[in-house]
Short mmCIF file of C-alpha atoms in Angstrom, two decimals:
data_model
loop_
_atom_site.label_atom_id
_atom_site.label_comp_id
_atom_site.label_asym_id
_atom_site.label_seq_id
_atom_site.Cartn_x
_atom_site.Cartn_y
_atom_site.Cartn_z
CA MET A 361 24.81 -17.36 -3.65
CA GLU A 362 26.14 -13.67 -4.01
CA ASN A 363 24.71 -12.81 -0.61
CA ALA A 364 26.33 -15.86 0.92
CA ALA A 365 29.56 -14.78 -0.40
CA ALA A 366 29.16 -11.29 0.94
CA VAL A 367 28.50 -12.55 4.28
CA ALA A 368 31.47 -14.80 4.25
CA SER A 369 33.69 -11.84 3.28
CA VAL A 370 32.28 -9.85 6.15
CA ASP A 371 32.99 -12.65 8.58
CA HIS A 372 36.68 -12.83 7.51
CA PRO A 373 37.48 -9.15 6.48
CA ALA A 374 41.07 -9.76 5.45
CA CYS A 375 41.06 -6.88 3.12
CA ILE A 376 40.23 -4.49 6.08
CA GLU A 377 43.14 -5.72 8.15
CA ARG A 378 45.41 -4.94 5.26
CA ILE A 379 44.56 -1.38 5.04
CA PRO A 380 47.41 0.76 6.54
CA PRO A 381 46.64 4.02 8.43
CA GLY A 382 46.38 7.00 5.90
CA SER A 383 45.59 4.79 2.86
CA ALA A 384 42.50 4.77 0.79
CA THR A 385 39.33 3.80 2.78
CA LEU A 386 37.07 0.89 1.97
CA GLN A 387 34.62 3.33 0.36
CA ASP A 388 37.44 4.96 -1.85
CA ARG A 389 38.44 1.48 -2.94
CA TYR A 390 34.93 0.61 -3.68
CA ARG A 391 34.34 3.80 -5.73
CA LEU A 392 37.45 3.18 -7.83
CA GLY A 393 36.32 -0.55 -8.55
CA GLU A 394 39.96 -1.75 -8.80
CA ASP A 395 40.12 -3.98 -5.76
CA PRO A 396 38.72 -7.56 -5.97
CA ASP A 397 38.97 -7.89 -2.22
CA VAL A 398 36.46 -5.14 -1.57
CA ARG A 399 33.88 -5.92 -4.27
CA PRO A 400 32.05 -8.74 -2.24
CA LEU A 401 31.46 -6.29 0.58
CA PHE A 402 29.13 -4.15 -1.50
CA PRO A 403 25.92 -5.09 -3.27
CA ARG A 404 26.64 -3.51 -6.60
CA PRO A 405 29.39 -1.64 -8.51
CA TRP A 406 29.83 2.00 -7.76
CA ASP A 407 28.38 4.28 -10.27
CA GLY A 408 28.12 7.66 -8.72
CA GLU A 409 25.61 9.31 -10.94
CA ALA A 410 23.48 6.22 -11.18
CA ASN A 411 23.20 6.05 -7.46
CA LEU A 412 22.42 9.73 -7.01
CA ASP A 413 19.91 9.64 -9.80
CA ARG A 414 18.13 6.40 -8.51
CA ARG A 415 14.44 7.04 -8.10
CA ILE A 416 11.74 4.78 -6.54
CA ALA A 417 8.54 6.43 -7.28
CA PRO A 418 7.14 9.83 -8.18
CA LEU A 419 7.32 12.06 -5.11
CA ASP A 420 5.92 15.48 -4.14
CA ARG A 421 9.30 16.99 -3.46
CA VAL A 422 7.91 20.41 -2.65
CA ARG A 423 5.72 19.07 0.20
CA LEU A 424 8.66 16.85 1.39
CA ALA A 425 10.76 20.02 1.56
CA GLU A 426 8.17 21.87 3.53
CA ILE A 427 7.86 19.09 5.94
CA LEU A 428 11.59 18.86 6.49
CA VAL A 429 11.86 22.61 6.97
CA ASP A 430 9.16 22.48 9.59
CA GLN A 431 10.77 19.53 11.43
CA ASN A 432 14.32 20.96 11.46
CA ARG A 433 12.99 24.41 12.57
CA ARG A 434 11.40 22.85 15.55
CA TRP A 435 14.66 21.12 16.38
CA GLN A 436 16.36 24.43 16.28
CA GLY A 437 18.39 23.70 13.24
CA GLY A 438 20.77 26.40 11.86
CA GLU A 439 20.29 28.40 8.63
CA ALA A 440 22.35 25.94 6.69
CA ALA A 441 20.19 23.00 7.66
CA LEU A 442 16.94 24.96 6.82
CA THR A 443 18.38 26.03 3.41
CA ASN A 444 19.32 22.48 2.57
CA ALA A 445 15.92 21.22 3.64
CA ALA A 446 14.24 23.63 1.36
CA MET A 447 16.64 22.73 -1.34
CA ILE A 448 15.42 19.08 -1.31
CA GLY A 449 12.27 20.49 -3.02
CA HIS A 450 14.19 21.17 -6.22
CA ASP A 451 14.38 18.38 -8.81
CA GLN A 452 18.21 18.66 -9.33
CA THR A 453 19.10 18.21 -5.62
CA ARG A 454 20.44 14.81 -4.55
CA VAL A 455 20.96 13.44 -0.99
CA VAL A 456 23.35 11.33 0.98
CA VAL A 457 21.36 9.53 3.75
CA THR A 458 22.49 7.87 6.87
CA GLY A 459 20.60 7.19 10.01
CA GLN A 460 20.47 5.50 13.47
CA GLN A 461 18.11 4.59 16.20
CA VAL A 462 17.34 7.30 18.67
CA GLY A 463 18.78 7.04 22.18
CA LEU A 464 20.10 8.83 25.23
CA ALA A 465 22.88 11.31 24.46
CA LEU A 466 22.68 10.12 20.79
CA GLY A 467 23.42 6.59 21.73
CA PRO A 468 26.55 4.89 20.27
CA LEU A 469 29.44 7.18 19.26
CA PHE A 470 29.28 6.04 15.69
CA THR A 471 25.90 8.04 15.52
CA VAL A 472 28.19 11.10 15.27
CA TYR A 473 30.55 9.43 12.85
CA LYS A 474 27.73 8.54 10.54
CA ALA A 475 26.51 12.14 10.43
CA VAL A 476 29.90 13.49 9.80
CA THR A 477 30.51 10.98 7.10
CA ALA A 478 27.25 11.90 5.36
CA ILE A 479 28.15 15.53 5.57
CA GLN A 480 31.63 14.90 4.04
CA GLN A 481 30.36 12.63 1.26
CA ALA A 482 27.68 15.25 0.34
CA ARG A 483 30.29 17.91 -0.03
CA ARG A 484 32.53 15.70 -2.09
CA LEU A 485 29.84 14.67 -4.41
CA ALA A 486 28.69 18.36 -4.84
CA ARG A 487 32.22 19.18 -6.00
CA GLU A 488 32.08 16.21 -8.35
CA ARG A 489 28.80 17.47 -9.84
CA GLY A 490 30.26 20.82 -10.33
CA GLY A 491 28.58 22.47 -7.49
CA ALA A 492 25.04 20.98 -7.97
CA PRO A 493 23.42 20.49 -4.63
CA VAL A 494 23.89 17.43 -2.60
CA VAL A 495 22.34 17.36 0.82
CA PRO A 496 23.41 15.36 3.78
CA VAL A 497 20.27 13.70 5.57
CA PHE A 498 20.19 11.89 8.88
CA TRP A 499 17.06 9.52 9.19
CA MET A 500 16.04 9.12 12.85
CA ALA A 501 14.82 5.47 13.55
CA THR A 502 12.12 6.66 15.85
CA GLU A 503 9.88 3.68 15.38
CA ASP A 504 12.41 1.28 16.92
CA HIS A 505 10.78 -0.68 19.74
CA ASP A 506 13.73 -1.76 21.78
CA LEU A 507 13.27 0.43 24.78
CA ALA A 508 15.70 -1.53 27.01
CA GLU A 509 18.59 -0.88 24.54
CA VAL A 510 17.68 2.85 24.16
CA LEU A 511 17.56 3.31 28.06
CA GLN A 512 20.99 1.68 28.74
CA PRO A 513 23.88 3.10 26.85
CA LEU A 514 27.51 2.24 27.56
CA VAL A 515 29.70 5.19 28.86
CA LEU A 516 33.43 5.21 28.82
CA GLN A 517 34.77 6.11 32.27
CA SER A 518 37.52 8.45 33.11
CA ASP A 519 40.14 5.72 33.36
CA LEU A 520 39.72 5.13 29.53
CA GLY A 521 39.55 1.42 29.91
CA ALA A 522 36.20 0.57 31.40
CA TRP A 523 32.70 0.73 29.86
CA LYS A 524 29.86 1.25 32.37
CA PRO A 525 26.23 0.64 31.62
CA LEU A 526 24.37 3.64 32.83
CA SER A 527 20.75 3.08 32.84
CA LEU A 528 17.76 5.39 32.97
CA ALA A 529 15.18 3.73 35.14
CA ARG A 530 12.06 2.91 33.24
CA PRO A 531 9.41 5.32 34.54
CA PRO A 532 6.15 4.03 35.66
CA GLY A 533 3.71 3.35 32.65
CA MET A 534 6.58 3.58 30.12
CA LYS A 535 6.25 0.24 28.41
CA ASN A 536 8.17 -1.40 25.49
CA ALA A 537 5.16 -1.55 23.43
CA GLY A 538 5.51 1.09 20.57
CA ALA A 539 7.82 3.65 18.90
CA VAL A 540 10.35 4.75 21.31
CA GLY A 541 10.68 8.06 19.59
CA ARG A 542 7.22 9.12 20.77
CA LEU A 543 8.02 8.66 24.47
CA THR A 544 8.54 11.63 26.64
CA LEU A 545 11.61 11.85 28.91
CA PRO A 546 10.79 11.54 32.70
CA ASP A 547 12.02 14.05 35.42
CA SER A 548 14.67 11.53 36.29
CA ILE A 549 16.67 12.39 32.99
CA GLU A 550 18.21 15.38 34.80
CA GLY A 551 19.66 13.18 37.56
CA TRP A 552 20.87 10.75 34.85
CA ILE A 553 22.73 13.53 32.93
CA GLN A 554 24.40 14.55 36.33
CA GLN A 555 25.59 10.89 36.87
CA LEU A 556 27.50 10.62 33.59
CA PRO A 557 31.02 9.83 34.38
CA MET A 558 32.99 12.71 32.83
CA ALA A 559 35.34 13.33 35.65
CA GLY A 560 38.72 14.86 34.42
CA SER A 561 37.16 15.97 31.08
CA ASP A 562 37.94 19.61 30.09
CA PHE A 563 34.51 19.85 28.45
CA ALA A 564 32.27 18.16 31.10
CA GLU A 565 30.21 21.13 31.93
CA ASP A 566 29.81 22.07 28.22
CA VAL A 567 28.59 18.57 27.41
CA ARG A 568 26.25 18.57 30.45
CA ALA A 569 24.84 21.89 29.31
CA LEU A 570 24.21 20.55 25.76
CA LEU A 571 22.42 17.47 27.27
CA HIS A 572 20.29 19.50 29.69
CA ALA A 573 19.30 21.88 26.93
CA SER A 574 18.30 18.96 24.57
CA TYR A 575 17.14 16.11 26.86
CA ALA A 576 14.74 18.01 29.15
CA PRO A 577 11.92 16.47 31.09
CA GLY A 578 8.72 16.18 29.06
CA THR A 579 10.58 16.27 25.64
CA ARG A 580 10.00 13.52 23.20
CA LEU A 581 12.93 11.34 22.78
CA SER A 582 13.05 12.01 19.07
CA ASP A 583 12.92 15.70 19.61
CA ALA A 584 15.76 15.50 22.11
CA PHE A 585 17.93 13.48 19.83
CA ALA A 586 17.38 15.83 16.90
CA LYS A 587 18.12 18.95 18.95
CA LEU A 588 21.34 17.54 20.35
CA LEU A 589 22.53 16.51 16.74
CA HIS A 590 21.89 20.00 15.48
CA ARG A 591 23.75 21.55 18.42
CA LEU A 592 26.78 19.44 17.78
CA LEU A 593 26.93 20.19 14.19
CA PRO A 594 25.33 23.70 13.95
CA ASP A 595 26.72 24.91 10.59
CA SER A 596 26.93 21.64 8.83
CA GLY A 597 23.84 21.75 6.75
CA LEU A 598 22.71 18.27 8.03
CA VAL A 599 18.92 17.79 7.48
CA ILE A 600 17.37 15.44 10.04
CA ILE A 601 14.18 13.62 9.31
CA ASP A 602 11.66 11.87 11.42
CA ALA A 603 9.69 9.57 9.14
CA ASP A 604 7.18 8.89 11.89
CA HIS A 605 4.97 11.59 10.28
CA PRO A 606 1.57 10.82 8.55
CA GLU A 607 2.40 12.54 5.33
CA LEU A 608 5.83 11.16 5.10
CA LYS A 609 4.43 7.60 5.56
CA ALA A 610 1.96 8.20 2.72
CA MET A 611 4.78 9.34 0.42
CA ALA A 612 6.72 6.25 1.41
CA ALA A 613 3.83 3.72 0.71
CA PRO A 614 4.62 3.12 -2.93
CA LEU A 615 8.18 1.96 -1.92
CA TRP A 616 6.78 -0.52 0.62
#
């Protein structure tokens, strides 16, 4: 019944509509625990330390950190990201995790919003813990199988009022039969980037340069996604993880 109540509240989010600009966010109100309208939207009461200290099963954190350092170095993550990845090997380090399906040009705009929110929350929680390390982590959903969705993002055109599906034609032999993150980008990706409707943007050429550097032909979709996210947030300390990795899957087995 609790789940049904939560669904009903989400379907009719009156409390969201009443939040004026500049006021406390839904998450702030949840953390304070003082608003009955917000409680049904979350599965449990907020307890910052309990949430940060929740553990599922024993974990080889040192090996986990080594894998994360290796992954983020391969994606050209900055020094802050590599330092944070190594920090995850320490028992006192906590993490704030978000994630998103991998896609062209990072997919939906809220991919970036999620990453920035995780970074901000990690910094706030670190302050609340007296400077104890809290690391923002972005989990890439590389084993998603919806290739059609990945290959057709919506792009806002220059008139700021129309959304245009801009598809990357499915290359011969590329079938929707496995993890999309393992697929390699075809030569046609370069033409797709050139077609992006950015007329009138002061940053069009910078954006195209970022995309060309990240989404190059022959690059795995997961690698392209991670490289672009690191290039957009170079000094943020964001640690990206691709869980489609044999050792990481073995580590996660007790949870599943």
